[in-house]
Amino acid sequence: MTGSEARPRPALVARLRAAGCVFAEEEAALLIQASAGSAARLELLVARRVAGEPLEPLLGWVEFAGLRLHVEPGVFVPRRRTERLAERAAAETVARAPATALDLCCGIGAIGAVIADRDPDARLIAADIDPAAVRCARVNLPHATVVEGDLFAPVPPHLRRRFDVIAVNAPYVPTGAIPSLPPEARDHEPVAALDGGDDGLDLHRRIAAEAEAWLAPDGLLLIEASADQAPASAALFAAAGFAAAIERDDERGSTLVTVRAAAPS
């Protein structure tokens, strides 16, 4: 950044702050940088941000677990709390090397990108139903196989019972709670990336029913949930024959359900 970019114009900062941007000075500096010196481009970006669009798609990137990942308007922006899921999945993949891993409901491929960064030799598959998200994931995961479709449906069938690690950030917002989400999510992210059904666990039920066909013996599935939902999610997987437990990271507000397949006898 130049000196002028390091100190954004007070009027610009005030405009962003009035729109509810808590980190207005930092956002102003990033938007100036993204405008590449074009006043018209800067005005367009600021107007869209003031109107409530998420910052990251305006910049074209999001920082996640120390990585800068490509993101486009209209896709789900990965949250900081999901870094815990990505780090756990990556650590498990490294520990099981050479491992085969699946980033299910991958979105832009954030979890897969952390796995690939920490274990470049991992065999990595990523899957999502949203074409825009898949397009971003293919940029962020250039050496992975990224497929488009509903849950496990597009995953190559020869990988049944081959996945050592499955990481899942499936939609888990209860349908009735969507209107209360921040406008960045409610108005600018696809409903399919948010809506988990009446109790938020519709996809958890489907994944619990299908996971046995895909996990390797002693494989591990990690799935994000809210703190309130986690006991019910864990019960779904336990009912499907898995050993399920709950892990919490209070610092990042993360709750994971860990699901283990039976070890080979």
Backbone as JSON, one array per atom type, in Angstrom:
{
  "sequence": "MTGSEARPRPALVARLRAAGCVFAEEEAALLIQASAGSAARLELLVARRVAGEPLEPLLGWVEFAGLRLHVEPGVFVPRRRTERLAERAAAETVARAPATALDLCCGIGAIGAVIADRDPDARLIAADIDPAAVRCARVNLPHATVVEGDLFAPVPPHLRRRFDVIAVNAPYVPTGAIPSLPPEARDHEPVAALDGGDDGLDLHRRIAAEAEAWLAPDGLLLIEASADQAPASAALFAAAGFAAAIERDDERGSTLVTVRAAAPS",
  "N": [[0.83, -1.2, 0.0], [0.41, 2.29, -0.67], [1.37, 5.36, 0.98], [-0.91, 7.03, 1.04], [-2.94, 5.15, 0.74], [-2.63, 3.75, 3.06], [-3.73, 5.43, 4.91], [-6.82, 5.82, 4.83], [-9.22, 8.01, 3.3], [-10.94, 10.25, 5.48], [-13.68, 10.76, 5.01], [-14.53, 8.58, 3.53], [-14.13, 6.49, 5.34], [-15.93, 7.29, 7.32], [-18.31, 7.04, 5.93], [-18.48, 4.27, 5.5], [-18.53, 3.44, 8.16], [-20.93, 4.55, 9.03], [-22.66, 2.93, 7.68], [-22.59, 0.68, 9.14], [-20.27, -0.82, 9.22], [-18.01, -2.33, 11.17], [-15.22, -2.46, 11.23], [-14.3, -0.17, 9.82], [-12.13, 1.49, 8.92], [-10.13, -0.36, 8.2], [-11.52, -1.77, 6.22], [-11.92, 0.26, 4.36], [-9.3, 0.73, 3.49], [-8.75, -1.71, 2.24], [-10.66, -1.73, 0.18], [-9.83, 0.48, -1.3], [-7.39, -0.49, -2.19], [-8.32, -2.63, -3.76], [-9.55, -1.24, -5.78], [-7.61, -0.44, -7.48], [-6.59, 2.12, -8.07], [-8.59, 3.4, -9.54], [-11.01, 5.8, -9.47], [-13.69, 5.6, -10.14], [-14.12, 2.85, -9.98], [-13.59, 2.47, -7.26], [-15.72, 3.93, -6.12], [-17.89, 2.38, -6.98], [-17.38, -0.05, -5.64], [-17.5, 0.78, -2.95], [-20.13, 1.73, -2.81], [-21.54, -0.65, -3.21], [-20.73, -2.09, -0.96], [-21.73, -0.46, 1.11], [-24.38, -0.84, 0.59], [-24.76, -3.3, 1.62], [-23.5, -5.61, 0.69], [-21.35, -8.47, 1.12], [-17.94, -8.04, 2.2], [-15.78, -9.63, 1.27], [-16.32, -10.94, -1.32], [-16.37, -8.63, -2.87], [-13.74, -7.83, -2.79], [-12.63, -10.02, -3.97], [-11.35, -12.07, -2.72], [-10.85, -14.13, 0.21], [-9.58, -14.38, 3.48], [-8.52, -17.28, 5.05], [-7.71, -19.39, 7.55], [-5.03, -18.6, 7.33], [-4.64, -18.65, 4.6], [-5.12, -17.14, 1.37], [-7.97, -17.07, -0.41], [-9.79, -17.52, -3.44], [-12.87, -15.91, -4.11], [-16.21, -15.33, -5.17], [-18.91, -13.0, -5.94], [-22.12, -13.9, -4.63], [-21.65, -16.43, -3.59], [-21.22, -18.68, -0.79], [-19.46, -17.39, 1.92], [-16.67, -18.54, 3.61], [-16.57, -19.0, 7.15], [-14.83, -17.81, 10.09], [-15.05, -19.57, 12.24], [-15.09, -22.04, 11.06], [-12.5, -22.63, 10.51], [-11.49, -24.23, 12.51], [-12.6, -26.77, 11.97], [-11.38, -27.22, 9.48], [-8.66, -27.29, 10.21], [-8.61, -29.49, 11.94], [-9.36, -31.52, 10.18], [-7.24, -31.4, 8.37], [-5.05, -32.05, 10.03], [-5.72, -34.64, 10.72], [-5.62, -35.86, 8.24], [-2.9, -35.61, 7.6], [-1.88, -37.22, 9.64], [-2.72, -39.69, 8.82], [-1.43, -40.27, 6.5], [-0.36, -42.08, 3.59], [-3.25, -40.4, 2.64], [-6.76, -40.39, 1.77], [-9.05, -37.91, 1.18], [-12.18, -36.19, 1.64], [-13.8, -33.25, 0.91], [-16.77, -32.35, 1.66], [-19.8, -30.76, 0.65], [-18.4, -28.48, -0.16], [-18.29, -25.74, -0.79], [-16.41, -22.9, -1.57], [-14.17, -24.39, -1.41], [-12.62, -24.16, 0.9], [-11.96, -25.72, 3.2], [-10.79, -27.93, 1.98], [-8.61, -26.62, 0.81], [-7.0, -26.01, 2.99], [-6.36, -28.58, 3.84], [-4.93, -29.45, 1.55], [-2.82, -27.63, 1.6], [-1.42, -28.36, 3.89], [-0.95, -31.02, 3.56], [0.24, -31.81, 0.83], [0.37, -34.16, -0.62], [-1.92, -35.56, -0.24], [-4.74, -37.4, -1.39], [-7.31, -35.75, -2.75], [-10.72, -34.99, -2.83], [-13.4, -32.87, -3.7], [-16.71, -31.67, -3.24], [-19.72, -30.09, -4.26], [-23.03, -28.67, -4.52], [-23.57, -26.28, -5.72], [-23.06, -24.46, -8.63], [-21.55, -22.04, -8.9], [-20.01, -22.01, -6.58], [-18.53, -24.34, -6.99], [-17.05, -23.55, -9.19], [-15.37, -21.61, -8.01], [-14.06, -23.3, -6.2], [-12.57, -24.9, -7.88], [-10.62, -23.15, -8.68], [-9.35, -22.66, -6.26], [-8.49, -25.16, -5.54], [-6.46, -26.47, -7.29], [-5.21, -28.92, -7.75], [-6.87, -30.88, -6.95], [-9.7, -33.13, -7.28], [-12.62, -31.79, -8.23], [-16.04, -31.9, -7.94], [-19.43, -31.57, -9.09], [-22.59, -31.64, -7.62], [-25.24, -33.28, -5.72], [-24.56, -33.82, -2.44], [-23.1, -36.94, -1.83], [-23.54, -37.88, -4.36], [-22.11, -37.07, -6.8], [-19.56, -38.03, -6.33], [-16.79, -39.99, -7.28], [-17.61, -43.36, -7.82], [-15.79, -45.45, -7.38], [-14.46, -44.78, -5.14], [-15.82, -45.51, -2.91], [-15.96, -46.47, 0.46], [-13.35, -45.71, 0.84], [-12.47, -43.35, 1.9], [-10.4, -41.8, 4.16], [-10.7, -39.52, 5.65], [-13.47, -37.43, 6.02], [-14.64, -34.26, 5.65], [-17.11, -31.97, 6.59], [-19.04, -29.16, 5.99], [-21.95, -28.71, 6.09], [-25.06, -27.04, 5.23], [-26.69, -25.66, 8.07], [-28.47, -23.93, 9.25], [-31.54, -23.38, 10.8], [-34.59, -23.25, 8.97], [-36.48, -21.28, 9.78], [-34.86, -19.44, 11.04], [-33.43, -18.06, 9.18], [-34.37, -15.47, 8.23], [-33.42, -13.84, 10.29], [-30.71, -13.69, 10.04], [-27.56, -11.92, 9.48], [-27.59, -9.29, 7.0], [-25.6, -9.62, 5.03], [-25.35, -12.36, 4.76], [-28.03, -13.28, 4.56], [-29.13, -11.89, 2.35], [-27.28, -12.09, 0.3], [-25.98, -14.5, 0.01], [-26.34, -17.86, -1.25], [-29.43, -19.45, -0.6], [-29.48, -22.19, -0.45], [-27.02, -22.78, 0.62], [-27.28, -22.22, 3.23], [-29.71, -23.05, 4.43], [-30.87, -25.48, 6.51], [-33.2, -26.9, 6.87], [-36.15, -27.59, 8.94], [-35.15, -28.01, 11.61], [-32.55, -27.56, 11.14], [-31.0, -29.78, 10.63], [-31.38, -31.41, 8.43], [-29.6, -32.14, 6.32], [-27.62, -33.35, 7.82], [-28.93, -35.65, 8.63], [-29.2, -37.0, 6.19], [-26.51, -37.34, 5.49], [-25.6, -38.92, 7.62], [-26.99, -41.23, 7.04], [-25.77, -42.06, 4.69], [-23.01, -42.13, 5.0], [-21.61, -44.44, 5.81], [-21.15, -45.92, 3.53], [-19.03, -44.68, 2.38], [-16.9, -44.04, 4.08], [-13.68, -45.2, 4.99], [-12.61, -48.2, 6.73], [-12.26, -47.47, 10.14], [-12.24, -44.81, 9.46], [-12.62, -41.19, 9.66], [-15.16, -38.84, 10.13], [-15.87, -35.43, 10.11], [-18.04, -32.95, 11.14], [-19.57, -29.79, 11.04], [-21.62, -28.04, 13.41], [-24.16, -26.19, 15.21], [-23.78, -25.2, 18.67], [-26.08, -25.86, 20.1], [-27.3, -27.7, 18.41], [-25.55, -29.83, 18.2], [-25.67, -32.14, 20.05], [-27.99, -33.48, 19.09], [-27.24, -33.96, 16.45], [-25.0, -35.63, 16.83], [-26.35, -37.8, 17.95], [-27.8, -38.7, 15.75], [-25.79, -39.77, 14.1], [-24.78, -41.7, 15.82], [-26.97, -43.39, 15.97], [-26.85, -44.41, 13.46], [-24.84, -46.19, 13.65], [-22.25, -45.32, 14.19], [-19.41, -44.21, 16.14], [-19.79, -41.39, 17.92], [-18.86, -38.08, 18.87], [-18.5, -34.89, 20.54], [-16.84, -31.86, 19.89], [-15.63, -28.76, 21.06], [-14.7, -25.4, 20.39], [-14.27, -22.73, 22.02], [-13.07, -20.27, 21.68], [-13.2, -19.65, 18.95], [-15.85, -20.05, 18.53], [-16.69, -22.54, 17.6], [-18.23, -25.65, 16.91], [-17.93, -29.08, 16.63], [-19.0, -32.22, 15.39], [-17.65, -35.31, 15.8], [-17.12, -38.24, 14.03], [-16.65, -41.61, 13.97], [-15.83, -44.4, 12.0], [-16.26, -47.94, 12.37], [-13.45, -49.79, 13.48], [-11.39, -52.04, 11.58], [-11.93, -55.53, 12.06]],
  "CA": [[0.0, 0.0, 0.0], [1.09, 3.57, -0.6], [1.04, 6.09, 2.19], [-2.3, 7.51, 1.02], [-3.82, 4.0, 0.93], [-2.51, 3.33, 4.46], [-4.58, 6.31, 5.7], [-7.99, 6.08, 3.99], [-9.86, 9.31, 3.47], [-11.9, 10.23, 6.59], [-15.07, 10.72, 4.53], [-14.81, 7.21, 3.12], [-14.24, 5.71, 6.57], [-17.18, 7.68, 7.97], [-19.4, 6.48, 5.13], [-18.57, 2.85, 5.81], [-18.93, 3.28, 9.56], [-22.36, 4.86, 9.11], [-23.38, 1.79, 7.11], [-22.51, -0.42, 10.09], [-19.01, -1.57, 9.1], [-17.31, -2.18, 12.44], [-13.8, -2.22, 10.95], [-14.44, 0.71, 8.65], [-10.85, 1.96, 8.41], [-9.48, -1.48, 7.53], [-12.26, -2.06, 5.0], [-11.65, 1.33, 3.4], [-7.98, 0.5, 2.91], [-8.84, -2.85, 1.33], [-11.43, -1.34, -1.0], [-8.96, 1.34, -2.1], [-6.43, -1.37, -2.84], [-9.03, -3.4, -4.78], [-9.96, -0.36, -6.88], [-6.44, -0.3, -8.36], [-6.39, 3.51, -8.47], [-9.72, 3.93, -10.31], [-12.01, 6.44, -8.62], [-15.0, 5.04, -10.48], [-14.15, 1.51, -9.42], [-13.7, 2.62, -5.81], [-17.08, 4.35, -5.8], [-18.76, 1.23, -7.18], [-17.15, -1.0, -4.56], [-18.01, 1.35, -1.7], [-21.6, 1.76, -2.88], [-22.04, -2.01, -3.01], [-20.5, -2.45, 0.44], [-22.69, 0.3, 1.9], [-25.69, -1.44, 0.34], [-24.86, -4.52, 2.4], [-22.83, -6.78, 0.13], [-20.19, -8.89, 1.91], [-16.69, -7.43, 1.78], [-14.83, -10.53, 0.62], [-16.52, -11.05, -2.77], [-15.99, -7.36, -3.52], [-12.28, -7.85, -2.91], [-12.26, -11.16, -4.79], [-10.63, -13.07, -1.92], [-11.14, -14.22, 1.64], [-8.5, -15.0, 4.25], [-9.04, -18.42, 5.8], [-6.64, -20.21, 8.14], [-3.75, -18.16, 6.81], [-4.61, -18.72, 3.15], [-5.96, -16.2, 0.64], [-8.73, -17.91, -1.33], [-10.66, -16.85, -4.41], [-14.3, -15.93, -3.81], [-16.99, -14.51, -6.1], [-20.23, -12.62, -5.43], [-23.18, -14.89, -4.73], [-21.3, -17.72, -3.0], [-21.07, -18.69, 0.66], [-18.12, -16.98, 2.37], [-16.34, -19.35, 4.78], [-16.49, -18.28, 8.43], [-13.63, -18.09, 10.89], [-15.26, -20.73, 13.1], [-14.86, -23.27, 10.3], [-11.07, -22.92, 10.51], [-11.26, -25.35, 13.42], [-12.92, -27.97, 11.2], [-10.34, -27.39, 8.47], [-7.41, -27.67, 10.86], [-8.75, -30.87, 12.43], [-9.36, -32.41, 9.02], [-5.89, -31.42, 7.83], [-4.19, -32.79, 10.95], [-6.07, -36.06, 10.61], [-5.13, -36.32, 6.94], [-1.45, -35.76, 7.74], [-1.61, -38.36, 10.52], [-3.1, -40.94, 8.14], [-0.78, -40.29, 5.19], [-1.03, -41.37, 2.5], [-4.67, -40.41, 2.95], [-7.76, -39.94, 0.81], [-9.93, -37.02, 1.94], [-13.32, -35.61, 0.94], [-14.38, -31.98, 1.39], [-18.17, -32.47, 1.23], [-20.42, -29.43, 0.76], [-17.11, -27.78, -0.07], [-18.31, -24.32, -1.05], [-15.28, -22.46, -2.39], [-13.04, -25.31, -1.21], [-11.76, -23.64, 1.96], [-11.44, -26.82, 4.02], [-9.87, -28.67, 1.12], [-7.39, -25.84, 0.6], [-6.15, -26.18, 4.18], [-5.84, -29.94, 3.76], [-3.92, -29.5, 0.48], [-1.66, -26.83, 2.01], [-0.67, -29.05, 4.94], [-0.59, -32.36, 3.07], [0.12, -31.73, -0.62], [0.3, -35.49, -1.23], [-3.21, -36.19, 0.02], [-5.69, -37.54, -2.5], [-8.38, -34.88, -2.28], [-11.93, -34.82, -3.62], [-14.29, -31.85, -3.15], [-18.01, -31.75, -3.9], [-20.75, -29.13, -3.85], [-24.15, -28.63, -5.44], [-23.7, -24.94, -6.3], [-22.08, -24.3, -9.71], [-20.64, -20.92, -8.64], [-19.06, -22.46, -5.56], [-17.64, -25.31, -7.63], [-16.13, -22.77, -10.03], [-14.35, -21.07, -7.11], [-13.28, -24.4, -5.62], [-11.59, -25.38, -8.87], [-9.5, -22.2, -8.64], [-8.65, -22.81, -4.98], [-8.0, -26.54, -5.4], [-6.06, -26.82, -8.66], [-4.7, -30.28, -7.87], [-7.89, -31.79, -6.43], [-10.84, -33.44, -8.13], [-13.78, -31.03, -7.74], [-17.21, -32.39, -8.67], [-20.67, -30.83, -8.83], [-23.77, -32.47, -7.44], [-25.88, -33.33, -4.41], [-23.85, -34.63, -1.46], [-22.17, -37.94, -2.34], [-23.93, -38.36, -5.69], [-21.11, -36.92, -7.87], [-18.26, -38.56, -5.93], [-16.5, -41.2, -8.06], [-18.04, -44.53, -7.06], [-14.7, -46.35, -7.0], [-13.92, -44.34, -3.86], [-16.64, -46.01, -1.8], [-15.22, -47.06, 1.58], [-11.93, -45.39, 0.67], [-12.1, -42.05, 2.48], [-9.86, -41.79, 5.52], [-11.23, -38.32, 6.31], [-14.53, -36.67, 5.35], [-14.92, -33.0, 6.35], [-18.38, -31.48, 6.09], [-19.7, -27.96, 6.52], [-23.26, -28.69, 5.44], [-25.97, -26.01, 5.75], [-27.35, -26.1, 9.31], [-29.34, -22.88, 9.81], [-32.97, -23.71, 10.7], [-35.28, -22.41, 7.99], [-37.11, -20.15, 10.42], [-33.87, -18.49, 11.54], [-32.76, -17.37, 8.08], [-34.66, -14.03, 8.19], [-32.7, -13.11, 11.33], [-29.28, -13.66, 9.75], [-27.07, -10.63, 8.98], [-27.93, -9.12, 5.58], [-24.55, -10.14, 4.16], [-25.67, -13.76, 4.49], [-29.45, -13.45, 4.19], [-29.46, -11.3, 1.06], [-26.23, -12.19, -0.71], [-25.47, -15.87, -0.1], [-27.42, -18.73, -1.71], [-30.22, -20.07, 0.47], [-29.1, -23.6, -0.37], [-25.81, -22.9, 1.42], [-27.61, -21.83, 4.59], [-30.94, -23.65, 4.93], [-30.75, -26.88, 6.92], [-34.51, -27.48, 7.18], [-36.86, -27.1, 10.12], [-34.28, -27.96, 12.79], [-31.18, -27.35, 10.67], [-30.24, -31.03, 10.56], [-31.82, -32.25, 7.31], [-28.45, -32.72, 5.62], [-26.94, -34.24, 8.76], [-29.63, -36.94, 8.56], [-28.86, -37.66, 4.93], [-25.11, -37.74, 5.54], [-25.51, -40.05, 8.55], [-27.52, -42.43, 6.37], [-24.95, -42.44, 3.54], [-21.57, -42.06, 5.26], [-20.98, -45.76, 5.94], [-20.74, -46.41, 2.21], [-17.89, -43.91, 1.86], [-15.78, -44.01, 5.02], [-12.82, -46.38, 5.12], [-12.59, -48.73, 8.1], [-11.61, -46.56, 11.09], [-12.22, -43.45, 8.93], [-13.16, -40.14, 10.52], [-15.97, -37.78, 9.53], [-15.99, -34.25, 10.95], [-19.12, -32.13, 10.61], [-19.84, -28.61, 11.87], [-23.0, -27.81, 13.85], [-24.21, -25.21, 16.29], [-23.65, -25.83, 19.99], [-27.38, -26.42, 20.48], [-27.66, -28.82, 17.54], [-24.54, -30.89, 18.21], [-26.11, -33.4, 20.66], [-28.92, -34.16, 18.2], [-26.47, -34.44, 15.31], [-24.23, -36.79, 17.29], [-27.28, -38.91, 18.12], [-28.12, -39.21, 14.41], [-24.68, -40.61, 13.65], [-24.71, -42.86, 16.71], [-28.05, -44.29, 15.57], [-26.43, -45.04, 12.2], [-23.81, -47.18, 13.94], [-20.93, -44.72, 14.35], [-19.02, -43.64, 17.43], [-19.88, -39.94, 17.72], [-18.51, -37.24, 20.01], [-18.63, -33.45, 20.28], [-15.68, -31.05, 20.23], [-15.95, -27.34, 21.03], [-13.62, -24.42, 20.42], [-14.98, -21.53, 22.46], [-12.41, -19.06, 21.17], [-13.71, -19.36, 17.61], [-17.27, -20.35, 18.47], [-16.83, -23.7, 16.71], [-18.66, -26.92, 17.47], [-17.81, -30.17, 15.67], [-19.36, -33.59, 15.73], [-16.64, -36.23, 15.24], [-17.81, -39.49, 13.73], [-15.67, -42.62, 13.62], [-16.28, -45.7, 11.54], [-15.72, -49.06, 13.14], [-12.13, -50.27, 13.07], [-11.45, -53.4, 11.03], [-11.79, -56.56, 13.09]],
  "C": [[0.87, 1.25, 0.0], [0.7, 4.26, 0.69], [-0.39, 6.58, 2.21], [-3.26, 6.37, 1.24], [-3.78, 3.55, 2.39], [-3.38, 4.2, 5.36], [-5.8, 6.68, 4.84], [-8.63, 7.43, 4.31], [-10.92, 9.26, 4.57], [-13.34, 10.13, 6.12], [-15.47, 9.31, 4.13], [-15.0, 6.32, 4.35], [-15.56, 6.02, 7.26], [-18.38, 7.08, 7.24], [-19.59, 4.98, 5.41], [-19.03, 2.62, 7.25], [-20.42, 3.55, 9.73], [-23.22, 3.72, 8.57], [-23.3, 0.56, 8.01], [-21.26, -1.26, 9.99], [-18.15, -1.32, 10.33], [-15.84, -1.83, 12.23], [-13.68, -1.32, 9.72], [-13.1, 1.15, 8.08], [-10.12, 0.86, 7.65], [-10.18, -1.79, 6.21], [-11.99, -1.0, 3.94], [-10.31, 1.11, 2.72], [-8.01, -0.65, 1.91], [-9.6, -2.5, 0.06], [-10.62, -0.41, -1.9], [-7.96, 0.49, -2.86], [-7.1, -2.14, -3.99], [-9.44, -2.54, -5.98], [-8.84, -0.09, -7.86], [-6.3, 1.13, -8.91], [-7.52, 4.12, -9.26], [-10.77, 4.5, -9.36], [-13.4, 5.87, -8.88], [-15.16, 3.65, -9.89], [-14.3, 1.55, -7.91], [-15.12, 2.99, -5.42], [-18.06, 3.18, -5.94], [-18.62, 0.23, -6.03], [-17.73, -0.49, -3.24], [-19.53, 1.36, -1.7], [-22.18, 0.37, -2.64], [-21.84, -2.47, -1.56], [-21.5, -1.74, 1.34], [-24.09, -0.28, 1.75], [-25.84, -2.8, 1.02], [-24.19, -5.74, 1.82], [-21.64, -7.17, 1.02], [-18.9, -8.31, 1.33], [-15.88, -8.37, 0.89], [-15.08, -10.71, -0.88], [-16.21, -9.76, -3.53], [-14.48, -7.29, -3.73], [-11.83, -8.95, -3.87], [-11.5, -12.23, -4.04], [-11.1, -13.02, -0.47], [-9.93, -14.87, 2.31], [-9.09, -16.08, 5.13], [-7.87, -19.28, 6.25], [-5.28, -19.88, 7.54], [-3.6, -18.23, 5.31], [-5.49, -17.64, 2.55], [-6.65, -16.97, -0.48], [-9.64, -17.07, -2.21], [-12.13, -17.01, -4.02], [-15.01, -14.97, -4.74], [-18.29, -14.07, -5.44], [-21.23, -13.77, -5.6], [-22.84, -16.26, -4.2], [-21.18, -17.56, -1.49], [-19.62, -18.35, 1.03], [-17.76, -17.78, 3.63], [-16.1, -18.5, 6.01], [-15.24, -18.69, 9.2], [-13.83, -19.33, 11.74], [-14.95, -22.04, 12.38], [-13.38, -23.58, 10.15], [-10.75, -24.1, 11.42], [-11.52, -26.68, 12.71], [-11.83, -28.26, 10.18], [-9.04, -27.87, 9.09], [-7.46, -29.1, 11.39], [-8.67, -31.85, 11.27], [-7.95, -32.53, 8.44], [-4.95, -32.23, 8.72], [-4.46, -34.29, 10.86], [-5.55, -36.65, 9.3], [-3.62, -36.55, 6.99], [-1.12, -37.01, 8.56], [-1.86, -39.69, 9.83], [-2.41, -41.09, 6.78], [-0.24, -41.67, 4.85], [-2.55, -41.52, 2.61], [-5.51, -39.96, 1.76], [-8.8, -39.16, 1.58], [-11.02, -36.45, 1.04], [-13.76, -34.34, 1.65], [-15.8, -31.94, 0.83], [-18.92, -31.18, 1.56], [-19.29, -28.4, 0.82], [-17.2, -26.28, -0.22], [-17.16, -23.93, -1.95], [-14.04, -23.34, -2.21], [-12.11, -24.9, -0.08], [-11.15, -24.76, 2.8], [-10.43, -27.63, 3.21], [-8.56, -27.94, 0.9], [-6.44, -25.97, 1.79], [-5.55, -27.58, 4.19], [-4.7, -30.01, 2.74], [-2.66, -28.73, 0.87], [-0.8, -27.61, 3.0], [-0.27, -30.48, 4.56], [-0.74, -32.38, 1.56], [-0.01, -33.09, -1.31], [-1.03, -36.19, -1.0], [-4.01, -36.32, -1.28], [-6.97, -36.85, -2.07], [-9.5, -34.78, -3.31], [-12.76, -33.73, -2.93], [-15.59, -31.86, -3.94], [-18.95, -30.69, -3.35], [-21.83, -29.1, -4.92], [-24.25, -27.31, -6.2], [-22.65, -24.71, -7.38], [-21.09, -23.16, -9.47], [-19.59, -21.3, -7.6], [-18.05, -23.43, -6.15], [-16.61, -24.59, -8.5], [-15.02, -22.17, -9.17], [-13.46, -22.17, -6.56], [-12.24, -24.91, -6.61], [-10.42, -24.42, -9.0], [-8.66, -22.45, -7.39], [-8.04, -24.18, -4.78], [-7.53, -27.05, -6.76], [-5.59, -28.26, -8.83], [-5.67, -31.32, -7.31], [-8.9, -32.12, -7.53], [-12.06, -32.76, -7.53], [-14.98, -31.4, -8.59], [-18.46, -31.64, -8.2], [-21.84, -31.78, -8.71], [-24.21, -32.5, -5.99], [-25.18, -34.32, -3.5], [-22.92, -35.64, -2.11], [-22.42, -38.34, -3.78], [-22.85, -38.2, -6.75], [-19.73, -37.5, -7.54], [-17.98, -39.85, -6.71], [-16.8, -42.47, -7.27], [-16.92, -45.48, -6.67], [-14.05, -45.95, -5.68], [-14.8, -44.72, -2.67], [-15.75, -46.78, -0.81], [-13.72, -46.8, 1.48], [-11.51, -44.12, 1.39], [-11.65, -42.2, 3.92], [-10.44, -40.64, 6.33], [-12.32, -37.72, 5.42], [-14.81, -35.45, 6.21], [-16.15, -32.37, 5.74], [-18.78, -30.19, 6.79], [-21.01, -27.82, 5.77], [-24.11, -27.55, 6.0], [-26.67, -26.5, 7.02], [-28.16, -24.99, 9.99], [-30.79, -23.36, 9.71], [-33.68, -22.73, 9.76], [-35.86, -21.15, 8.62], [-36.16, -19.09, 10.93], [-33.22, -17.69, 10.42], [-33.1, -15.88, 8.02], [-33.91, -13.21, 9.23], [-31.2, -13.08, 11.12], [-28.85, -12.25, 9.34], [-27.35, -10.5, 7.49], [-26.88, -9.64, 4.62], [-24.83, -11.6, 3.79], [-27.07, -13.89, 3.91], [-29.73, -13.0, 2.76], [-28.46, -11.6, -0.04], [-25.57, -13.57, -0.82], [-26.62, -16.79, -0.5], [-28.12, -19.41, -0.54], [-29.81, -21.53, 0.64], [-27.85, -23.83, 0.45], [-26.05, -22.61, 2.9], [-28.68, -22.72, 5.21], [-30.77, -25.14, 5.22], [-32.07, -27.53, 7.26], [-35.05, -27.01, 8.52], [-35.98, -26.99, 11.36], [-32.82, -27.77, 12.42], [-30.4, -28.62, 10.41], [-30.66, -31.94, 9.41], [-30.64, -32.92, 6.61], [-27.64, -33.63, 6.53], [-27.59, -35.62, 8.73], [-29.23, -37.7, 7.3], [-27.41, -38.16, 4.95], [-24.91, -38.92, 6.48], [-25.97, -41.33, 7.88], [-26.59, -42.95, 5.27], [-23.46, -42.63, 3.86], [-20.9, -43.43, 5.32], [-20.46, -46.27, 4.6], [-19.47, -45.75, 1.71], [-16.7, -43.89, 2.79], [-15.0, -45.32, 4.97], [-12.96, -46.94, 6.54], [-11.72, -47.84, 8.99], [-11.47, -45.15, 10.53], [-12.91, -42.48, 9.86], [-13.95, -39.14, 9.69], [-16.1, -36.66, 10.55], [-17.05, -33.35, 10.35], [-19.42, -30.99, 11.59], [-21.33, -28.53, 12.21], [-22.99, -26.65, 14.82], [-24.1, -25.95, 17.62], [-24.95, -26.49, 20.41], [-27.72, -27.67, 19.67], [-26.76, -30.04, 17.72], [-25.01, -32.18, 18.88], [-27.07, -34.18, 19.76], [-28.2, -34.71, 16.98], [-25.67, -35.68, 15.7], [-25.13, -38.01, 17.46], [-27.68, -39.52, 16.78], [-27.03, -40.17, 13.92], [-24.54, -41.85, 14.52], [-25.79, -43.88, 16.32], [-27.72, -45.01, 14.27], [-25.26, -46.0, 12.4], [-22.41, -46.65, 14.12], [-20.67, -44.37, 15.81], [-18.93, -42.13, 17.24], [-19.56, -39.2, 19.01], [-18.6, -35.78, 19.58], [-17.35, -32.75, 20.74], [-16.07, -29.57, 20.11], [-14.68, -26.51, 21.1], [-14.28, -23.08, 20.75], [-14.38, -20.26, 21.9], [-12.96, -18.67, 19.81], [-15.19, -19.66, 17.45], [-17.58, -21.55, 17.59], [-17.28, -24.92, 17.5], [-18.61, -27.97, 16.37], [-18.38, -31.44, 16.25], [-18.33, -34.48, 15.03], [-17.26, -37.62, 15.16], [-16.78, -40.52, 13.26], [-16.34, -43.9, 13.13], [-15.64, -46.79, 12.38], [-14.37, -49.48, 12.59], [-12.27, -51.67, 12.51], [-11.21, -54.44, 12.11], [-10.57, -57.45, 12.8]]
}
